Amino acid sequence: MSEVLQGMNIKSVKYLSSSDKVVVNFENNVNGSTAEIKATYSEPPRPEFAEAFEALRPDFTEIFEFSQDVAERVIPYAVSVKTTKNGALQATISAKIYIEQYNSYSALNTPMLVEMTDENSDTVTNAFPAGTADKIRKVLSEAYMYITGKRAQMSLFEDEEDDDLSGGADEMVPASGVHTETARSERIAAASDGPGKASFN
C-alpha cells in the first residue's frame, strides 16, 4: 500500500525542476477496479511543492553521512513510498549530486527506510532520521494538490470537482505503459471558459 490522501494512493512523485516536469504514480479506482496510473505534467508547481523537496536535503545528506561541501550539491527530486501493515511509512528518497570535476550530475537513492513508531520502535533498525517521514508526507500532500489543480499562481479547476484526476496532465498511462483515455481536452476547455480561468495551448 502507498500513502493515502483523500482516497488516492500516491506511490511515487518525481520533480524535474529544470523543466518544471512533475511525474506522479498513483492508484485510483476505475469502474470498481484499482488502476495504477502514471501521470506526467508540465505546469509549474506551487513554490511550496519545490520547497517540500528542498526540505529533504538535510535528511538525505544525513542518511549518507555527507560532508557539508557535498550536501550543498544535493538536489532531492523523487520519493517512492509504501506503508507497512502497521501503517508506518516506508520510502526511498532520490537525489542528484553535482560533480564539479565533470560538470555533471549523478543520481543516488537512499535505502528503503521506515518511519519510527510506538509499534515498531523496539524492532526497527532502518529508521528515517527524526522528522523525515513528516517531510515526505508534505511532498505527497503537495503532489495531491498539484494533481487536483492547485499549482503556481492559480487553482486550475476552482469551480468543479476534479473527479477524473486528469488535472491537465500531458499524459496519463497505466503503470504498465499502455495508454488510457483522459479528459485532458475537456478539462482544458473548461479551464478556458469564463473570467479568472486559465488558458492553455
mmCIF file of C-alpha atoms in Angstrom:
data_model
loop_
_atom_site.group_PDB
_atom_site.id
_atom_site.type_symbol
_atom_site.label_atom_id
_atom_site.label_comp_id
_atom_site.label_asym_id
_atom_site.label_seq_id
_atom_site.Cartn_x
_atom_site.Cartn_y
_atom_site.Cartn_z
ATOM 1 C CA MET A 1 0.000 0.000 0.000
ATOM 2 C CA SER A 2 1.057 3.583 -0.568
ATOM 3 C CA GLU A 3 0.282 6.779 1.285
ATOM 4 C CA VAL A 4 -3.472 7.510 1.070
ATOM 5 C CA LEU A 5 -4.645 11.093 0.533
ATOM 6 C CA GLN A 6 -8.418 11.545 0.259
ATOM 7 C CA GLY A 7 -8.849 8.185 -1.433
ATOM 8 C CA MET A 8 -5.830 8.483 -3.744
ATOM 9 C CA ASN A 9 -2.866 6.175 -3.130
ATOM 10 C CA ILE A 10 0.242 8.080 -4.206
ATOM 11 C CA LYS A 11 3.134 5.703 -4.779
ATOM 12 C CA SER A 12 5.847 7.973 -6.167
ATOM 13 C CA VAL A 13 6.488 11.617 -7.001
ATOM 14 C CA LYS A 14 9.245 12.983 -9.242
ATOM 15 C CA TYR A 15 10.008 16.668 -9.779
ATOM 16 C CA LEU A 16 12.402 17.756 -12.527
ATOM 17 C CA SER A 17 12.927 21.375 -11.537
ATOM 18 C CA SER A 18 14.918 22.324 -14.642
ATOM 19 C CA SER A 19 11.853 21.715 -16.826
ATOM 20 C CA ASP A 20 9.058 22.051 -14.226
ATOM 21 C CA LYS A 21 8.020 18.498 -15.114
ATOM 22 C CA VAL A 22 6.111 16.549 -12.465
ATOM 23 C CA VAL A 23 5.539 12.782 -12.689
ATOM 24 C CA VAL A 24 3.200 11.080 -10.215
ATOM 25 C CA ASN A 25 2.356 7.387 -9.910
ATOM 26 C CA PHE A 26 -0.877 6.794 -8.032
ATOM 27 C CA GLU A 27 -3.621 4.228 -7.605
ATOM 28 C CA ASN A 28 -7.186 5.223 -8.403
ATOM 29 C CA ASN A 29 -10.496 3.388 -8.513
ATOM 30 C CA VAL A 30 -11.639 2.978 -12.129
ATOM 31 C CA ASN A 31 -15.033 1.330 -12.688
ATOM 32 C CA GLY A 32 -14.757 -0.544 -9.417
ATOM 33 C CA SER A 33 -11.202 -1.737 -10.026
ATOM 34 C CA THR A 34 -7.955 -0.265 -8.758
ATOM 35 C CA ALA A 35 -5.711 1.015 -11.535
ATOM 36 C CA GLU A 36 -2.174 2.292 -11.121
ATOM 37 C CA ILE A 37 -1.700 5.447 -13.179
ATOM 38 C CA LYS A 38 1.444 7.288 -14.237
ATOM 39 C CA ALA A 39 0.663 10.958 -14.915
ATOM 40 C CA THR A 40 3.115 13.443 -16.426
ATOM 41 C CA TYR A 41 2.589 17.205 -16.138
ATOM 42 C CA SER A 42 4.463 20.276 -17.369
ATOM 43 C CA GLU A 43 2.634 23.045 -15.494
ATOM 44 C CA PRO A 44 4.868 24.780 -12.895
ATOM 45 C CA PRO A 45 4.024 23.669 -9.347
ATOM 46 C CA ARG A 46 3.397 25.887 -6.350
ATOM 47 C CA PRO A 47 6.559 27.191 -4.653
ATOM 48 C CA GLU A 48 5.612 25.022 -1.676
ATOM 49 C CA PHE A 49 5.963 21.929 -3.877
ATOM 50 C CA ALA A 50 9.603 22.707 -4.674
ATOM 51 C CA GLU A 51 10.226 23.719 -1.059
ATOM 52 C CA ALA A 52 8.921 20.352 0.149
ATOM 53 C CA PHE A 53 11.554 18.566 -1.930
ATOM 54 C CA GLU A 54 14.267 21.009 -0.881
ATOM 55 C CA ALA A 55 13.413 20.308 2.769
ATOM 56 C CA LEU A 56 14.546 16.697 2.249
ATOM 57 C CA ARG A 57 18.134 17.740 1.516
ATOM 58 C CA PRO A 58 19.438 17.593 5.118
ATOM 59 C CA ASP A 59 17.708 14.241 5.661
ATOM 60 C CA PHE A 60 19.245 12.781 2.504
ATOM 61 C CA THR A 61 22.701 14.029 3.424
ATOM 62 C CA GLU A 62 22.357 12.730 6.991
ATOM 63 C CA ILE A 63 21.435 9.261 5.729
ATOM 64 C CA PHE A 64 24.583 9.164 3.578
ATOM 65 C CA GLU A 65 26.734 10.988 6.140
ATOM 66 C CA PHE A 66 27.849 13.501 3.530
ATOM 67 C CA SER A 67 30.059 16.434 4.413
ATOM 68 C CA GLN A 68 28.660 19.960 4.240
ATOM 69 C CA ASP A 69 30.530 20.525 0.977
ATOM 70 C CA VAL A 70 28.719 17.609 -0.654
ATOM 71 C CA ALA A 71 25.407 18.496 0.992
ATOM 72 C CA GLU A 72 25.340 21.834 -0.809
ATOM 73 C CA ARG A 73 25.411 19.978 -4.140
ATOM 74 C CA VAL A 74 22.495 17.627 -3.377
ATOM 75 C CA ILE A 75 19.151 18.142 -5.162
ATOM 76 C CA PRO A 76 16.334 15.820 -3.976
ATOM 77 C CA TYR A 77 13.958 15.103 -6.857
ATOM 78 C CA ALA A 78 11.887 11.972 -6.133
ATOM 79 C CA VAL A 79 10.280 9.864 -3.429
ATOM 80 C CA SER A 80 8.807 6.368 -3.649
ATOM 81 C CA VAL A 81 6.566 5.244 -0.800
ATOM 82 C CA LYS A 82 4.871 2.250 0.779
ATOM 83 C CA THR A 83 3.193 1.633 4.112
ATOM 84 C CA THR A 84 3.798 -1.311 6.421
ATOM 85 C CA LYS A 85 0.952 -3.498 7.656
ATOM 86 C CA ASN A 86 1.061 -1.438 10.858
ATOM 87 C CA GLY A 87 0.667 1.807 8.935
ATOM 88 C CA ALA A 88 4.241 3.096 9.182
ATOM 89 C CA LEU A 89 5.582 4.988 6.182
ATOM 90 C CA GLN A 90 8.375 3.391 4.155
ATOM 91 C CA ALA A 91 10.188 5.334 1.456
ATOM 92 C CA THR A 92 13.235 5.898 -0.658
ATOM 93 C CA ILE A 93 14.484 9.384 -1.482
ATOM 94 C CA SER A 94 16.273 10.058 -4.768
ATOM 95 C CA ALA A 95 18.607 12.983 -5.332
ATOM 96 C CA LYS A 96 21.034 14.319 -7.903
ATOM 97 C CA ILE A 97 24.545 15.222 -6.778
ATOM 98 C CA TYR A 98 26.534 17.758 -8.754
ATOM 99 C CA ILE A 99 30.070 16.586 -9.573
ATOM 100 C CA GLU A 100 32.136 19.697 -10.116
ATOM 101 C CA GLN A 101 35.103 17.981 -11.724
ATOM 102 C CA TYR A 102 32.926 16.692 -14.576
ATOM 103 C CA ASN A 103 30.277 19.438 -14.598
ATOM 104 C CA SER A 104 27.544 16.809 -14.425
ATOM 105 C CA TYR A 105 25.121 15.128 -12.043
ATOM 106 C CA SER A 106 24.883 11.617 -10.664
ATOM 107 C CA ALA A 107 21.701 10.136 -9.177
ATOM 108 C CA LEU A 108 21.636 8.325 -5.852
ATOM 109 C CA ASN A 109 18.828 6.594 -3.935
ATOM 110 C CA THR A 110 18.563 6.030 -0.210
ATOM 111 C CA PRO A 111 17.777 2.541 1.060
ATOM 112 C CA MET A 112 14.110 1.809 1.754
ATOM 113 C CA LEU A 113 13.814 3.220 5.269
ATOM 114 C CA VAL A 114 10.862 3.181 7.646
ATOM 115 C CA GLU A 115 9.171 5.622 9.973
ATOM 116 C CA MET A 116 9.793 5.012 13.680
ATOM 117 C CA THR A 117 6.516 4.481 15.569
ATOM 118 C CA ASP A 118 5.477 3.285 19.018
ATOM 119 C CA GLU A 119 4.606 -0.091 17.482
ATOM 120 C CA ASN A 120 7.975 -0.735 15.821
ATOM 121 C CA SER A 121 10.440 1.216 17.964
ATOM 122 C CA ASP A 122 11.767 -1.966 19.603
ATOM 123 C CA THR A 123 12.456 -3.787 16.339
ATOM 124 C CA VAL A 124 13.247 -1.271 13.579
ATOM 125 C CA THR A 125 16.915 -0.858 12.693
ATOM 126 C CA ASN A 126 16.492 1.016 9.402
ATOM 127 C CA ALA A 127 14.551 4.075 10.548
ATOM 128 C CA PHE A 128 14.495 7.529 8.981
ATOM 129 C CA PRO A 129 16.118 10.430 10.791
ATOM 130 C CA ALA A 130 13.632 12.120 13.122
ATOM 131 C CA GLY A 131 11.126 14.218 11.191
ATOM 132 C CA THR A 132 11.847 12.776 7.740
ATOM 133 C CA ALA A 133 8.527 10.932 7.443
ATOM 134 C CA ASP A 134 6.604 14.172 8.027
ATOM 135 C CA LYS A 135 8.635 15.883 5.300
ATOM 136 C CA ILE A 136 7.837 13.061 2.879
ATOM 137 C CA ARG A 137 4.148 13.377 3.744
ATOM 138 C CA LYS A 138 4.421 17.068 2.895
ATOM 139 C CA VAL A 139 5.730 16.120 -0.564
ATOM 140 C CA LEU A 140 2.789 13.729 -1.004
ATOM 141 C CA SER A 141 0.326 16.379 0.141
ATOM 142 C CA GLU A 142 1.765 18.871 -2.345
ATOM 143 C CA ALA A 143 1.564 16.221 -5.085
ATOM 144 C CA TYR A 144 -2.112 15.640 -4.291
ATOM 145 C CA MET A 145 -2.825 19.367 -4.508
ATOM 146 C CA TYR A 146 -0.897 19.543 -7.773
ATOM 147 C CA ILE A 147 -2.856 16.678 -9.342
ATOM 148 C CA THR A 148 -6.143 18.274 -8.347
ATOM 149 C CA GLY A 149 -5.221 21.582 -9.972
ATOM 150 C CA LYS A 150 -3.590 23.702 -7.255
ATOM 151 C CA ARG A 151 -0.434 24.941 -8.954
ATOM 152 C CA ALA A 152 1.686 28.034 -9.386
ATOM 153 C CA GLN A 153 -0.330 31.280 -9.211
ATOM 154 C CA MET A 154 -3.783 29.706 -9.508
ATOM 155 C CA SER A 155 -6.141 26.821 -8.952
ATOM 156 C CA LEU A 156 -6.918 25.383 -12.373
ATOM 157 C CA PHE A 157 -10.351 23.999 -11.577
ATOM 158 C CA GLU A 158 -11.800 26.236 -8.880
ATOM 159 C CA ASP A 159 -15.441 25.675 -9.740
ATOM 160 C CA GLU A 160 -15.570 21.929 -10.314
ATOM 161 C CA GLU A 161 -14.646 18.653 -8.713
ATOM 162 C CA ASP A 162 -11.610 17.077 -10.356
ATOM 163 C CA ASP A 163 -13.236 13.663 -10.364
ATOM 164 C CA ASP A 164 -11.188 12.158 -13.199
ATOM 165 C CA LEU A 165 -7.908 13.413 -11.705
ATOM 166 C CA SER A 166 -6.502 14.231 -15.134
ATOM 167 C CA GLY A 167 -5.797 17.764 -13.912
ATOM 168 C CA GLY A 168 -4.379 18.948 -17.237
ATOM 169 C CA ALA A 169 -1.876 16.103 -17.463
ATOM 170 C CA ASP A 170 0.230 15.937 -20.614
ATOM 171 C CA GLU A 171 -0.056 12.164 -20.409
ATOM 172 C CA MET A 172 -1.776 9.619 -18.181
ATOM 173 C CA VAL A 173 -0.980 5.954 -18.724
ATOM 174 C CA PRO A 174 -1.281 2.764 -16.699
ATOM 175 C CA ALA A 175 1.932 1.882 -14.903
ATOM 176 C CA SER A 176 2.301 -0.942 -17.441
ATOM 177 C CA GLY A 177 2.772 1.719 -20.128
ATOM 178 C CA VAL A 178 -0.461 1.152 -22.101
ATOM 179 C CA HIS A 179 -2.241 4.415 -22.890
ATOM 180 C CA THR A 180 -5.624 5.222 -21.413
ATOM 181 C CA GLU A 181 -8.059 7.901 -22.443
ATOM 182 C CA THR A 182 -8.171 11.051 -20.360
ATOM 183 C CA ALA A 183 -10.402 14.078 -20.288
ATOM 184 C CA ARG A 184 -7.489 16.453 -20.864
ATOM 185 C CA SER A 185 -9.021 18.330 -23.800
ATOM 186 C CA GLU A 186 -12.324 18.742 -21.970
ATOM 187 C CA ARG A 187 -10.520 19.919 -18.839
ATOM 188 C CA ILE A 188 -8.517 22.462 -20.803
ATOM 189 C CA ALA A 189 -11.669 23.727 -22.478
ATOM 190 C CA ALA A 190 -13.381 24.042 -19.109
ATOM 191 C CA ALA A 191 -10.380 25.872 -17.675
ATOM 192 C CA SER A 192 -10.505 28.330 -20.569
ATOM 193 C CA ASP A 193 -14.144 29.371 -20.059
ATOM 194 C CA GLY A 194 -15.108 32.395 -18.039
ATOM 195 C CA PRO A 195 -13.193 35.086 -16.155
ATOM 196 C CA GLY A 196 -10.310 34.069 -13.960
ATOM 197 C CA LYS A 197 -9.844 30.714 -15.686
ATOM 198 C CA ALA A 198 -6.554 29.511 -17.105
ATOM 199 C CA SER A 199 -5.952 29.317 -20.840
ATOM 200 C CA PHE A 200 -3.776 26.581 -22.316
ATOM 201 C CA ASN A 201 -2.254 25.916 -25.713
#
